[in-house]
mmCIF file of C-alpha atoms in Angstrom:
data_model
loop_
_atom_site.group_PDB
_atom_site.id
_atom_site.type_symbol
_atom_site.label_atom_id
_atom_site.label_comp_id
_atom_site.label_asym_id
_atom_site.label_seq_id
_atom_site.Cartn_x
_atom_site.Cartn_y
_atom_site.Cartn_z
ATOM 1 C CA MET A 293 -147.972 246.988 -19.574
ATOM 2 C CA ALA A 294 -151.146 247.124 -22.147
ATOM 3 C CA LYS A 295 -150.370 247.421 -25.899
ATOM 4 C CA LYS A 296 -151.976 250.018 -27.627
ATOM 5 C CA SER A 297 -154.383 250.213 -31.493
ATOM 6 C CA LYS A 298 -155.910 252.186 -33.218
ATOM 7 C CA LYS A 299 -158.250 250.284 -35.078
ATOM 8 C CA GLN A 300 -161.374 248.089 -34.008
ATOM 9 C CA GLN A 301 -159.849 244.595 -33.078
ATOM 10 C CA PRO A 302 -163.476 242.139 -34.721
ATOM 11 C CA GLY A 303 -165.637 240.989 -31.756
ATOM 12 C CA GLY A 304 -165.415 244.944 -30.605
ATOM 13 C CA THR A 305 -167.039 245.704 -27.384
ATOM 14 C CA PRO A 306 -170.028 248.305 -28.339
ATOM 15 C CA ALA A 307 -168.510 250.927 -26.965
ATOM 16 C CA THR A 308 -166.391 250.446 -29.526
ATOM 17 C CA VAL A 309 -168.278 250.400 -32.128
ATOM 18 C CA ALA A 310 -170.501 253.144 -30.962
ATOM 19 C CA LEU A 311 -166.815 254.939 -31.746
ATOM 20 C CA THR A 312 -166.670 252.843 -35.052
ATOM 21 C CA ALA A 313 -169.602 254.358 -36.519
ATOM 22 C CA ALA A 314 -169.472 258.012 -35.022
ATOM 23 C CA GLY A 315 -166.161 258.257 -37.689
ATOM 24 C CA VAL A 316 -163.909 259.122 -34.389
ATOM 25 C CA ASP A 317 -160.093 259.361 -33.802
ATOM 26 C CA TYR A 318 -159.762 257.378 -30.690
ATOM 27 C CA THR A 319 -157.301 254.125 -29.550
ATOM 28 C CA VAL A 320 -157.449 251.441 -27.480
ATOM 29 C CA TYR A 321 -155.324 250.084 -24.569
ATOM 30 C CA ALA A 322 -156.248 246.036 -23.744
ATOM 31 C CA TYR A 323 -153.532 245.188 -20.446
ATOM 32 C CA GLU A 324 -154.413 241.615 -17.946
ATOM 33 C CA HIS A 325 -156.505 241.962 -15.439
ATOM 34 C CA ASP A 326 -155.988 241.503 -12.893
ATOM 35 C CA PRO A 327 -159.315 240.516 -10.366
ATOM 36 C CA ALA A 328 -157.308 241.100 -6.972
ATOM 37 C CA HIS A 329 -156.183 245.087 -7.887
ATOM 38 C CA PRO A 330 -157.893 247.113 -5.386
ATOM 39 C CA SER A 331 -159.252 249.503 -8.278
ATOM 40 C CA TYR A 332 -160.228 249.334 -11.438
ATOM 41 C CA GLY A 333 -158.854 252.906 -12.648
ATOM 42 C CA GLU A 334 -155.583 252.119 -10.587
ATOM 43 C CA GLU A 335 -155.504 249.037 -12.439
ATOM 44 C CA ALA A 336 -156.658 250.860 -15.829
ATOM 45 C CA ALA A 337 -153.920 254.041 -15.507
ATOM 46 C CA GLU A 338 -150.724 252.089 -13.986
ATOM 47 C CA ALA A 339 -151.204 249.313 -17.359
ATOM 48 C CA MET A 340 -150.771 251.818 -19.716
ATOM 49 C CA GLY A 341 -148.596 254.342 -17.710
ATOM 50 C CA VAL A 342 -150.623 256.897 -17.584
ATOM 51 C CA SER A 343 -151.659 259.988 -15.013
ATOM 52 C CA PRO A 344 -154.619 258.958 -13.051
ATOM 53 C CA ASP A 345 -155.983 261.965 -13.415
ATOM 54 C CA ARG A 346 -156.263 261.616 -16.672
ATOM 55 C CA VAL A 347 -158.557 257.794 -16.491
ATOM 56 C CA PHE A 348 -161.948 259.264 -15.567
ATOM 57 C CA LYS A 349 -164.085 256.097 -14.063
ATOM 58 C CA THR A 350 -167.497 255.548 -14.746
ATOM 59 C CA LEU A 351 -170.558 255.296 -12.139
ATOM 60 C CA VAL A 352 -174.123 254.554 -12.566
ATOM 61 C CA ALA A 353 -175.822 256.765 -9.794
ATOM 62 C CA ASP A 354 -179.613 257.220 -8.410
ATOM 63 C CA VAL A 355 -180.798 260.699 -8.994
ATOM 64 C CA ASP A 356 -184.685 261.381 -7.881
ATOM 65 C CA GLY A 357 -185.523 257.786 -8.945
ATOM 66 C CA ALA A 358 -183.515 258.201 -12.300
ATOM 67 C CA LEU A 359 -179.776 256.572 -13.677
ATOM 68 C CA THR A 360 -177.611 258.914 -14.304
ATOM 69 C CA VAL A 361 -173.989 258.831 -15.443
ATOM 70 C CA ALA A 362 -171.391 259.796 -13.579
ATOM 71 C CA VAL A 363 -167.646 260.013 -15.962
ATOM 72 C CA VAL A 364 -164.655 261.631 -13.328
ATOM 73 C CA PRO A 365 -160.851 261.038 -12.745
ATOM 74 C CA VAL A 366 -159.928 257.331 -10.970
ATOM 75 C CA ALA A 367 -157.374 259.688 -8.562
ATOM 76 C CA GLY A 368 -161.098 260.967 -6.677
ATOM 77 C CA THR A 369 -164.137 260.196 -5.951
ATOM 78 C CA LEU A 370 -167.854 261.483 -7.072
ATOM 79 C CA ASP A 371 -170.105 264.426 -5.365
ATOM 80 C CA LEU A 372 -172.971 262.715 -5.284
ATOM 81 C CA LYS A 373 -174.364 266.718 -4.298
ATOM 82 C CA ALA A 374 -172.895 267.294 -7.220
ATOM 83 C CA LEU A 375 -173.907 265.297 -9.269
ATOM 84 C CA ALA A 376 -178.168 265.581 -8.452
ATOM 85 C CA SER A 377 -177.145 269.187 -9.395
ATOM 86 C CA ALA A 378 -175.835 268.959 -12.327
ATOM 87 C CA VAL A 379 -178.985 267.001 -13.493
ATOM 88 C CA GLY A 380 -181.594 269.611 -11.442
ATOM 89 C CA GLY A 381 -181.815 266.987 -8.829
ATOM 90 C CA LYS A 382 -181.564 267.265 -5.068
ATOM 91 C CA ARG A 383 -180.980 263.379 -3.341
ATOM 92 C CA ALA A 384 -178.197 261.085 -5.581
ATOM 93 C CA ALA A 385 -177.059 257.630 -3.937
ATOM 94 C CA MET A 386 -174.673 255.104 -5.879
ATOM 95 C CA ALA A 387 -176.959 252.900 -7.943
ATOM 96 C CA ASP A 388 -177.434 249.307 -7.206
ATOM 97 C CA PRO A 389 -174.876 247.289 -9.108
ATOM 98 C CA ALA A 390 -177.069 245.128 -10.942
ATOM 99 C CA LEU A 391 -179.009 247.321 -12.069
ATOM 100 C CA ALA A 392 -176.485 249.474 -13.041
ATOM 101 C CA GLU A 393 -174.904 246.470 -15.011
ATOM 102 C CA ARG A 394 -178.560 245.408 -16.605
ATOM 103 C CA THR A 395 -179.621 248.897 -17.286
ATOM 104 C CA THR A 396 -176.177 249.975 -19.307
ATOM 105 C CA GLY A 397 -174.971 245.944 -21.209
ATOM 106 C CA TYR A 398 -171.982 246.442 -18.989
ATOM 107 C CA VAL A 399 -170.016 244.359 -15.614
ATOM 108 C CA ARG A 400 -169.141 246.760 -12.891
ATOM 109 C CA GLY A 401 -165.128 247.360 -13.151
ATOM 110 C CA GLY A 402 -166.291 248.013 -17.325
ATOM 111 C CA ILE A 403 -168.879 250.111 -17.306
ATOM 112 C CA SER A 404 -168.465 251.936 -20.868
ATOM 113 C CA PRO A 405 -170.702 255.917 -20.733
ATOM 114 C CA LEU A 406 -169.725 254.641 -24.350
ATOM 115 C CA GLY A 407 -172.468 251.903 -26.390
ATOM 116 C CA GLN A 408 -174.833 251.650 -23.258
ATOM 117 C CA ARG A 409 -177.401 249.674 -24.122
ATOM 118 C CA LYS A 410 -180.019 252.150 -22.570
ATOM 119 C CA LYS A 411 -179.543 256.177 -23.349
ATOM 120 C CA LEU A 412 -179.022 257.458 -19.829
ATOM 121 C CA PRO A 413 -178.549 261.533 -18.477
ATOM 122 C CA THR A 414 -174.267 261.706 -18.084
ATOM 123 C CA VAL A 415 -172.362 263.928 -16.355
ATOM 124 C CA LEU A 416 -168.335 264.584 -17.336
ATOM 125 C CA ASP A 417 -165.844 266.018 -14.847
ATOM 126 C CA ASP A 418 -165.500 269.368 -15.874
ATOM 127 C CA SER A 419 -162.113 268.464 -15.000
ATOM 128 C CA ALA A 420 -161.288 266.632 -18.569
ATOM 129 C CA SER A 421 -161.451 269.699 -20.178
ATOM 130 C CA SER A 422 -158.018 270.228 -19.196
ATOM 131 C CA HIS A 423 -156.263 267.627 -20.833
ATOM 132 C CA THR A 424 -156.053 266.394 -24.777
ATOM 133 C CA THR A 425 -156.975 263.730 -24.474
ATOM 134 C CA ILE A 426 -158.570 260.732 -22.010
ATOM 135 C CA CYS A 427 -158.632 257.340 -21.096
ATOM 136 C CA VAL A 428 -162.407 255.951 -20.257
ATOM 137 C CA SER A 429 -163.292 251.631 -19.869
ATOM 138 C CA ALA A 430 -164.016 250.068 -23.535
ATOM 139 C CA GLY A 431 -166.414 247.848 -22.194
ATOM 140 C CA ARG A 432 -164.635 245.322 -20.442
ATOM 141 C CA ARG A 433 -161.883 245.457 -17.414
ATOM 142 C CA GLY A 434 -158.772 245.685 -19.162
ATOM 143 C CA LEU A 435 -160.016 247.736 -21.488
ATOM 144 C CA GLU A 436 -159.868 251.724 -21.840
ATOM 145 C CA VAL A 437 -160.145 252.985 -24.648
ATOM 146 C CA GLU A 438 -158.547 257.853 -25.057
ATOM 147 C CA LEU A 439 -160.423 259.918 -26.708
ATOM 148 C CA SER A 440 -160.953 263.526 -26.514
ATOM 149 C CA PRO A 441 -162.815 264.905 -23.784
ATOM 150 C CA THR A 442 -165.118 267.711 -26.102
ATOM 151 C CA THR A 443 -165.232 263.973 -28.185
ATOM 152 C CA LEU A 444 -167.008 261.940 -24.890
ATOM 153 C CA ALA A 445 -169.237 264.692 -24.353
ATOM 154 C CA THR A 446 -170.465 264.779 -27.838
ATOM 155 C CA LEU A 447 -171.903 261.302 -28.425
ATOM 156 C CA THR A 448 -172.726 260.973 -24.646
ATOM 157 C CA ASN A 449 -175.026 263.785 -24.610
ATOM 158 C CA ALA A 450 -173.100 264.575 -21.448
ATOM 159 C CA VAL A 451 -172.960 267.867 -19.720
ATOM 160 C CA LEU A 452 -169.619 269.122 -17.982
ATOM 161 C CA ALA A 453 -170.151 269.931 -13.565
ATOM 162 C CA PRO A 454 -167.385 270.354 -10.805
ATOM 163 C CA ILE A 455 -168.498 266.837 -10.070
ATOM 164 C CA GLY A 456 -164.778 265.425 -8.665
ATOM 165 C CA ARG A 457 -163.789 265.247 -5.564
ATOM 166 C CA ALA A 458 -159.744 264.854 -5.520
#
């Protein structure tokens, strides 16, 4: 079971530091990451006792040569064509994992849409707006942050678009 905290812990991640600096409401959940679990997102949902449609994964794609962040529910998959369309592009493919890690400053499975080393265009699946709060990675495996989708969209300058598939 995940431990819940309303305050940033000492030595927070860039994501929690950014949230604290913005002065917004958020809750941090910490849980013991199991490296053998087949899905980071599903593991987070299980550990927090939250429905997988409220837990969103952060993926980095290459849209016409530009890295772009996609935030979609862990219960589904990313529609690459819809992502490209949402940012006015023609083609999208998943980014090289090492490039995604270098560019965002986070490791795979812990990439947060917040506090990235380089600010990338971000698209949030529009299903997020049907929830009061959603959960996204707080910047490392075993650490999630819960916040309103409006707050996430505002802090990341995200476009809301139907980019997820069930």
